[in-house]
mmCIF file of C-alpha atoms and ligand atoms in Angstrom:
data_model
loop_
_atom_site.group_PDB
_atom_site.id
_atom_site.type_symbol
_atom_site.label_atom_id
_atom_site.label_comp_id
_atom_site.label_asym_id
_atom_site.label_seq_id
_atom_site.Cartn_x
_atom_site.Cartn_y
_atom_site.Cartn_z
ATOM 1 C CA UNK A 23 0.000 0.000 0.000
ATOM 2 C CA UNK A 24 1.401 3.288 -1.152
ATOM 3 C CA UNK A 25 0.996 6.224 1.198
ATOM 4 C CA UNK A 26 0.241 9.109 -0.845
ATOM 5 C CA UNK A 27 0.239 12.967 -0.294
ATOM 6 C CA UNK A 28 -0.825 14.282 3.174
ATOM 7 C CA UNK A 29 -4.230 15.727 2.930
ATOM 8 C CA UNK A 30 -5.544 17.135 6.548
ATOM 9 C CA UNK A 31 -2.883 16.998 9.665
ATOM 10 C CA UNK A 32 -5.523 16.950 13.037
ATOM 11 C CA UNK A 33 -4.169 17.404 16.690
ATOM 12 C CA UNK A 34 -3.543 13.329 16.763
ATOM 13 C CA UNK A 35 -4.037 11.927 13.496
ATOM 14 C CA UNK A 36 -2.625 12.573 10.209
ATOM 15 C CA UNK A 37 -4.529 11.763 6.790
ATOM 16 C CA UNK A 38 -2.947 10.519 3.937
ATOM 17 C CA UNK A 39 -3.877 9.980 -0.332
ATOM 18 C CA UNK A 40 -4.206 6.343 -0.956
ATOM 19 C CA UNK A 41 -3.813 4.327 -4.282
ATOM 20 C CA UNK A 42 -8.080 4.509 -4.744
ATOM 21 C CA UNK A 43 -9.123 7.885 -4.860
ATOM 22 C CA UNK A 44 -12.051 6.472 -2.817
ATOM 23 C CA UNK A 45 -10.290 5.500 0.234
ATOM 24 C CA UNK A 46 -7.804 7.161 2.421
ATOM 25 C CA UNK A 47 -4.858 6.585 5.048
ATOM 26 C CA UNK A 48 -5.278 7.665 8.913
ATOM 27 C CA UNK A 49 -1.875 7.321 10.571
ATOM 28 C CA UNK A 50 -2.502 7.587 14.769
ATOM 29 C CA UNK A 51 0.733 10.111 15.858
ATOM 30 C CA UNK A 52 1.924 9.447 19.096
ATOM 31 C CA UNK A 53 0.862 13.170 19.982
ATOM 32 C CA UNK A 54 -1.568 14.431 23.000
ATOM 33 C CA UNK A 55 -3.123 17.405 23.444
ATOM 34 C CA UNK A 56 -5.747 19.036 25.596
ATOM 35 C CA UNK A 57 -7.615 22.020 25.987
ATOM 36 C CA UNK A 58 -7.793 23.063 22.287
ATOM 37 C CA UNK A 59 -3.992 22.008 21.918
ATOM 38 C CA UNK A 60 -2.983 24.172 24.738
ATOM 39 C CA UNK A 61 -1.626 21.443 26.724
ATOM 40 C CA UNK A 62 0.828 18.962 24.280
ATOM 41 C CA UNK A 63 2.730 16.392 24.406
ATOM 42 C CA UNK A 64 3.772 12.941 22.742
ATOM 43 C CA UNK A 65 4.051 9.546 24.076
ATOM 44 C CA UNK A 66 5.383 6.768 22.268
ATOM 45 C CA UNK A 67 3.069 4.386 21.935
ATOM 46 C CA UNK A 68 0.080 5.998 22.027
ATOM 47 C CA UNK A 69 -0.664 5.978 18.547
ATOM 48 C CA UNK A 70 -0.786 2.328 18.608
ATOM 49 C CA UNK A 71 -3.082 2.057 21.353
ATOM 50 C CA UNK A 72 -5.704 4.393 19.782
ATOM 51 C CA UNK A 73 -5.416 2.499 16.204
ATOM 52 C CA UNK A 74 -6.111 -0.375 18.027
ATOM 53 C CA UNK A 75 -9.197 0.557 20.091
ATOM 54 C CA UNK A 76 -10.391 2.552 17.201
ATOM 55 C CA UNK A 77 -9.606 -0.498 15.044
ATOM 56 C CA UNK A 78 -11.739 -2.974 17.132
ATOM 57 C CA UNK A 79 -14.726 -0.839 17.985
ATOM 58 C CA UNK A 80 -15.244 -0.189 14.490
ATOM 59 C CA UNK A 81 -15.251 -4.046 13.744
ATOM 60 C CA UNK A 82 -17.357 -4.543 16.612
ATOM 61 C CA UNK A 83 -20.260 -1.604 15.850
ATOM 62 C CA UNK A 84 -20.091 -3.307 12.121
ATOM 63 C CA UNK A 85 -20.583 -6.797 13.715
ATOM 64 C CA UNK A 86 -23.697 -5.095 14.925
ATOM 65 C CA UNK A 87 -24.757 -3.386 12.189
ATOM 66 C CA UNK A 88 -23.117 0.512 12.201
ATOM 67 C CA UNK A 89 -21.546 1.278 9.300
ATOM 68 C CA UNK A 90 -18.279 2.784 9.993
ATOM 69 C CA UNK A 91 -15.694 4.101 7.498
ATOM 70 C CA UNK A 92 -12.733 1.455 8.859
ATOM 71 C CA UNK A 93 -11.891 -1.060 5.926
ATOM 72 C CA UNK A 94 -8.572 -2.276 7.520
ATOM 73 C CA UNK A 95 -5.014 -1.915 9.120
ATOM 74 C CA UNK A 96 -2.208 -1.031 7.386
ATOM 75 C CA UNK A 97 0.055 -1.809 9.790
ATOM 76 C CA UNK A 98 -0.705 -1.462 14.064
ATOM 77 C CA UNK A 99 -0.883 2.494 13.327
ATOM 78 C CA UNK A 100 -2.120 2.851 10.218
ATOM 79 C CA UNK A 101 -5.415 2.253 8.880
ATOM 80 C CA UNK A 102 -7.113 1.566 5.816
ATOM 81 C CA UNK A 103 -10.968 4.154 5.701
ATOM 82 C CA UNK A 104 -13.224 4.771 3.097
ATOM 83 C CA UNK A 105 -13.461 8.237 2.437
ATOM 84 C CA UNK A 106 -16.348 10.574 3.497
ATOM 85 C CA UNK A 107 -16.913 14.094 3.368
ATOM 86 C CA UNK A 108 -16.993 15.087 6.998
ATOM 87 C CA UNK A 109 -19.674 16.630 8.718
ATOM 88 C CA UNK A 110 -17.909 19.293 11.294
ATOM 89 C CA UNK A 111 -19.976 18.113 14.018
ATOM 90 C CA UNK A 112 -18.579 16.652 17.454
ATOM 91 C CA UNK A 113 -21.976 14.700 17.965
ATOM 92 C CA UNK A 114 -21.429 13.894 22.635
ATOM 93 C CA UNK A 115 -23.468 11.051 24.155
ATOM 94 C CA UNK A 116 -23.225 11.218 28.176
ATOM 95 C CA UNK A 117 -24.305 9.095 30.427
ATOM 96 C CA UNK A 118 -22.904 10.459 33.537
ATOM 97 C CA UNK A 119 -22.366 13.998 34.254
ATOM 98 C CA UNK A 120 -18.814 14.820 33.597
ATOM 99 C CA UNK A 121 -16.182 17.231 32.229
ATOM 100 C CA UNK A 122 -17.532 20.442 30.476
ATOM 101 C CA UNK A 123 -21.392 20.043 31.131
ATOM 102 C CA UNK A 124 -20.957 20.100 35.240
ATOM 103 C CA UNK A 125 -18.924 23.849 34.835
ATOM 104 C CA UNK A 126 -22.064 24.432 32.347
ATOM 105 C CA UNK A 127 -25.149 23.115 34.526
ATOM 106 C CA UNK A 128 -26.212 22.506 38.087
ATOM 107 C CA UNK A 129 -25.376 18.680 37.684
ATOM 108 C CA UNK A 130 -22.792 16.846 39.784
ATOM 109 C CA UNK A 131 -19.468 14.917 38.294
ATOM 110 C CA UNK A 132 -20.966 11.501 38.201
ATOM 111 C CA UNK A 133 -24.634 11.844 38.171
ATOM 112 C CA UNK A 134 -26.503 9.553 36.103
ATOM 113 C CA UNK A 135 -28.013 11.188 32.662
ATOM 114 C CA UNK A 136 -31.014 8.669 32.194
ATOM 115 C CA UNK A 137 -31.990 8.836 29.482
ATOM 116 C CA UNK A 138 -28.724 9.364 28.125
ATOM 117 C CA UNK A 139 -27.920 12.940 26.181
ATOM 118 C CA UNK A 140 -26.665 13.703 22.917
ATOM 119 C CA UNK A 141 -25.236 16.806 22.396
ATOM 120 C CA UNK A 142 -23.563 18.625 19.794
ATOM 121 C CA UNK A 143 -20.965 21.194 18.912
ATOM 122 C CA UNK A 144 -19.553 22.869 15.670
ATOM 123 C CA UNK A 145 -16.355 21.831 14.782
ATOM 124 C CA UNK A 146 -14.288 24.720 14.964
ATOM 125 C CA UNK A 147 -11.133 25.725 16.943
ATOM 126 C CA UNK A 148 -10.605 28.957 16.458
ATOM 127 C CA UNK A 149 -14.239 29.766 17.799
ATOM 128 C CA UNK A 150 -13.477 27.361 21.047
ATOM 129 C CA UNK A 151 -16.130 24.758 18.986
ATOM 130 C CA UNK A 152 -19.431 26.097 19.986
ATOM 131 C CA UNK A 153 -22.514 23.920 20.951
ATOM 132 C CA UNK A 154 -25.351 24.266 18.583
ATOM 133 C CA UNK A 155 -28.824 22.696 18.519
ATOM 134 C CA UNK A 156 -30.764 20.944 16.027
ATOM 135 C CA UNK A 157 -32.156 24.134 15.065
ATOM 136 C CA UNK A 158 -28.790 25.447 14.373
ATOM 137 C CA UNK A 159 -27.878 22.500 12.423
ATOM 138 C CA UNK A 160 -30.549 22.410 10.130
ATOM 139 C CA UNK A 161 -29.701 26.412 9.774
ATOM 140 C CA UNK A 162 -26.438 26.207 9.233
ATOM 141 C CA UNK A 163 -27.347 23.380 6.049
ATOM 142 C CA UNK A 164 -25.062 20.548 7.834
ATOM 143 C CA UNK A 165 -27.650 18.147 7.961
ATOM 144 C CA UNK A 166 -31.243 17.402 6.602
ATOM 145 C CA UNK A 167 -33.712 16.642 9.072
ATOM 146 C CA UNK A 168 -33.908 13.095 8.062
ATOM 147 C CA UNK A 169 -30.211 12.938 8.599
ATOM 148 C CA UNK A 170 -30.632 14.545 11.816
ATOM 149 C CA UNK A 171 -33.196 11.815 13.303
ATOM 150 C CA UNK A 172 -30.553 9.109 11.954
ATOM 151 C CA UNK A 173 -27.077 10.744 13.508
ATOM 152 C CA UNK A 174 -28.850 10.582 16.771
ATOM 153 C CA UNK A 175 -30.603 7.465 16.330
ATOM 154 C CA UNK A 176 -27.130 5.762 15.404
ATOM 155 C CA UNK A 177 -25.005 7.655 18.407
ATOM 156 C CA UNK A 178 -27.850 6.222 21.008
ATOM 157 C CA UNK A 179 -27.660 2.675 19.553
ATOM 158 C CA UNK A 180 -23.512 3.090 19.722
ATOM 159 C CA UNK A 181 -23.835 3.836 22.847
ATOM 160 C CA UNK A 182 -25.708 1.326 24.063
ATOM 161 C CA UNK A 183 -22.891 -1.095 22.049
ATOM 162 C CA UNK A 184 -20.224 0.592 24.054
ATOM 163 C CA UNK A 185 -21.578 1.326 27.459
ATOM 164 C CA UNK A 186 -22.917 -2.548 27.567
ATOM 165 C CA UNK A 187 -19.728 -3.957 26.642
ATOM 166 C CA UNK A 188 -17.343 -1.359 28.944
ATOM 167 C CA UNK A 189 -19.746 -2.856 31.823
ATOM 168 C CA UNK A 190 -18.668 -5.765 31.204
ATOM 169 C CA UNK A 191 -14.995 -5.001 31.333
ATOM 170 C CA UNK A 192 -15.824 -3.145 34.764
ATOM 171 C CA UNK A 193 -15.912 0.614 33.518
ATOM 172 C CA UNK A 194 -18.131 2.711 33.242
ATOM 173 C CA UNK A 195 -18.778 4.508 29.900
ATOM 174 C CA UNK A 196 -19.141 7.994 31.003
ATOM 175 C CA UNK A 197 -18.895 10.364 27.726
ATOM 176 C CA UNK A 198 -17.840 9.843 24.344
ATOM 177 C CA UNK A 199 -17.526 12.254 21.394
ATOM 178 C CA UNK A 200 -17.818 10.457 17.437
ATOM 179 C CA UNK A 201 -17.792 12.698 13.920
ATOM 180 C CA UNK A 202 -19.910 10.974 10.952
ATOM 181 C CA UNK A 203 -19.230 11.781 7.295
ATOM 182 C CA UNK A 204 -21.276 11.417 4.181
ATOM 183 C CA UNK A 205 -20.514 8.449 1.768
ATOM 184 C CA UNK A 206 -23.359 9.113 -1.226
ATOM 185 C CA UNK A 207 -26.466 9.258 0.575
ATOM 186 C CA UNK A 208 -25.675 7.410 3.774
ATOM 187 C CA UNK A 209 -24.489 8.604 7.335
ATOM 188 C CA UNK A 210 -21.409 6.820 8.437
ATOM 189 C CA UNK A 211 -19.444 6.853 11.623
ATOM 190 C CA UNK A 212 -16.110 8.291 10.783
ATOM 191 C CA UNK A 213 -12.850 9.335 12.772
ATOM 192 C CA UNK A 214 -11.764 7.523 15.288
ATOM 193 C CA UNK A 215 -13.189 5.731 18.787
ATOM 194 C CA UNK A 216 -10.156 5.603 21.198
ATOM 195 C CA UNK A 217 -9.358 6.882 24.767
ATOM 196 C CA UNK A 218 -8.881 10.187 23.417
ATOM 197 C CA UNK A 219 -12.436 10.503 22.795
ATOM 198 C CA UNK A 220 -14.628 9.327 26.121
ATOM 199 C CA UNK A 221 -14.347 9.112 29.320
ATOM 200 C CA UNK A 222 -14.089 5.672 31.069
ATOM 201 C CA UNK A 223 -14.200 5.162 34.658
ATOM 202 C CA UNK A 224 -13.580 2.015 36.815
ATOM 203 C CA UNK A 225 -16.909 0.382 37.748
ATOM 204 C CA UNK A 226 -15.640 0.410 41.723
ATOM 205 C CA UNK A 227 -12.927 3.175 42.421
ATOM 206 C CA UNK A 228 -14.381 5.853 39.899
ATOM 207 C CA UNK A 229 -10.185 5.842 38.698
ATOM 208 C CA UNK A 230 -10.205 7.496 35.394
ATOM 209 C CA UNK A 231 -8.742 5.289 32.229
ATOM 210 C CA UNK A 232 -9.175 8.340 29.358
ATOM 211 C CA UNK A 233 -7.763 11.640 28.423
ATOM 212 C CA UNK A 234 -8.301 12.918 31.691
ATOM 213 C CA UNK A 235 -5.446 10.931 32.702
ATOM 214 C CA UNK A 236 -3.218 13.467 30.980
ATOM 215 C CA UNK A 237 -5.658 16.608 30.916
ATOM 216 C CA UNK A 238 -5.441 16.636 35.034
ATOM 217 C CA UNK A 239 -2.298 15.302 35.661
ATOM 218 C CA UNK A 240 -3.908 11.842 37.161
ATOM 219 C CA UNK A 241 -0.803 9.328 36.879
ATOM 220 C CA UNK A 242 0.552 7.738 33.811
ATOM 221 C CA UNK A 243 -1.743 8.214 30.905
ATOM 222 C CA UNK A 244 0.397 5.540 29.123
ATOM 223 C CA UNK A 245 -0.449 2.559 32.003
ATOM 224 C CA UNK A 246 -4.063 3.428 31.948
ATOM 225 C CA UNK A 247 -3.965 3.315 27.915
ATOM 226 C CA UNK A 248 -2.788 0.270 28.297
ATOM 227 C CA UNK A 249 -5.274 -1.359 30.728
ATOM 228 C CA UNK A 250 -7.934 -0.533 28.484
ATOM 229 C CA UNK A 251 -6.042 -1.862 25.429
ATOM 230 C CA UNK A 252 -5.431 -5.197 28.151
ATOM 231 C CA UNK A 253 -8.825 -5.609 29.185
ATOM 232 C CA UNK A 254 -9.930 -5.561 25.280
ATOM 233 C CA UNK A 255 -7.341 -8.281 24.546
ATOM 234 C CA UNK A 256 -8.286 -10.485 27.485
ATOM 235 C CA UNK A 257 -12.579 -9.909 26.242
ATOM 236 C CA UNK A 258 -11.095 -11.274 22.376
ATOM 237 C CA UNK A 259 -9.575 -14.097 24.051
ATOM 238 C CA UNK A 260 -12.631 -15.078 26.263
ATOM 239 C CA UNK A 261 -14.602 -15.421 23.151
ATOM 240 C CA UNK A 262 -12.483 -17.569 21.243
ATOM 241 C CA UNK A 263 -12.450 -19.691 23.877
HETATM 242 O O1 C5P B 6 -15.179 18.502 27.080
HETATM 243 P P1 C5P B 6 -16.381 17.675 27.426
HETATM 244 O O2 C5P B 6 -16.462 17.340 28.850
HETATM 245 O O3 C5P B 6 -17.639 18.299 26.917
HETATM 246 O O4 C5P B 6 -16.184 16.316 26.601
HETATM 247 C C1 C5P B 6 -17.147 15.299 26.526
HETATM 248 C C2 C5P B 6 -16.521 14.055 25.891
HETATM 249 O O5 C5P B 6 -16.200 14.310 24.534
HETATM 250 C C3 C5P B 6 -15.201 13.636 26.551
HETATM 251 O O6 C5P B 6 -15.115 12.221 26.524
HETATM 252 C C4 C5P B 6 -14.140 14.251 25.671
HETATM 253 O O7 C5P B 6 -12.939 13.516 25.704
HETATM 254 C C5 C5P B 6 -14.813 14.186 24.300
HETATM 255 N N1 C5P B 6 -14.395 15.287 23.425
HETATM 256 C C6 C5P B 6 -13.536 15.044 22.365
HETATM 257 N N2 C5P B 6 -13.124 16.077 21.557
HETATM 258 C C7 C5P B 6 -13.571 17.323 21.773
HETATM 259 C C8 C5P B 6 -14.443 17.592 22.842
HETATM 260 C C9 C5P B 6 -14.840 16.542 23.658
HETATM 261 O O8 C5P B 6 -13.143 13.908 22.125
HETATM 262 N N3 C5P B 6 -13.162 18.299 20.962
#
């Protein structure tokens, strides 16, 4: 597989030209940042780790009948996506009250969001990506109505996916953030699905095995990486068994 020309550089992952003008390259960098790339670092390794978790969530929504842009890995950092045109929308599903929304709203961290909420902001750094509603959306021509109904419909059934099996690995699936991207007429789940992304907390201590990690100066983001990329291994090896 030749990698071709670099097309879009992001705070983590850089995307690359393939051979087929209809798919493209994602290489996972090794680099971290927080709070709109104030905070940055790199760790070696962690590109790996996301690729990985991004890898097998996408195989495992599929398996369940999302349709995500992963096709396959290139090698453990690399991966093989069909391209979409991205919709600049950070679509949020929470299911506990965490992060932004607490300094926003008169809920505690931790409380239980039942049912769960999807919000959504505009992807845009410069203007701190703003939240906007479905009103705004429509508005703003970034999806159709239809569209709309199915981005949230598919976010609550991916959650469901991912908080059921996180439960099972003892964490608790407190946030995530996913982008989709138009392929013809169809929604599909695009960018990535990793640590970076959502919040994961252990069922019994409330210990933090995400982002925050590094954001608040927890421990070693790299060990708790690692558990979750551990605990994923262990789950594929239970099944074949
Ligand atoms: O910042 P906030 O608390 O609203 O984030 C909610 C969830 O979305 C967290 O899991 C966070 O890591 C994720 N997120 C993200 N990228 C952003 C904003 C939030 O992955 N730009």
């Amino acid at each position: 597989m030749e990698i071709g020309e670099l097309i879009y550089q992001g705070k983590a992952k850089s995307i690359y030209k393939s051979d087929n003008d209809d798919e493209l390259i994602a290489l996972f960098r090794d680099d971290m940042t927080a709070f709109n790339g104030e905070k940055h670092d790199q760790f070696s390794g962690k590109g790996v780790y996301n690729a990985t978790v991004s890898a097998f969530f996408f195989d495992y929504l599929e398996k369940h009948g999302i349709k995500t842009h992963f096709i396959r890995m290139i090698d453990e950092k690399t991966m093989l996506v069909s391209k979409l045109e991205m919709i600049p929308l950070e679509v949020i599903a929470r299911n506990r009250a965490a992060g932004s929304i607490t300094k926003k709203l008169p809920l505690k961290e931790g409380q239980v969001l039942n049912p769960p909420v999807i919000v959504t902001d505009y992807k845009d750094d410069a203007k701190g990506d703003p939240a906007v509603n479905d009103d705004l959306i429509l508005a703003l021509g970034l999806l159709t109505r239809d569209e709309l109904n199915e981005a949230r419909r598919t976010t609550l059934e991916i959650n469901k996916l991912l908080y059921d099996f996180f439960d099972e690995l003892g964490l608790v699936l407190v946030d995530f953030k996913i982008e989709f991207g138009r392929r013809g007429n169809e929604i599909i789940l695009g960018d990535e699905i990793s640590m970076d992304s959502m919040r994961l907390w252990d069922k019994e201590t409330g210990e933090s095995f995400d982002k925050d990690v590094y954001r608040f100066n927890k421990g070693d983001v790299m060990t708790a990486y690692a558990r979750v990329v551990e605990k994923i291994i262990n789950w594929k090896k239970e099944q074949i068994k």
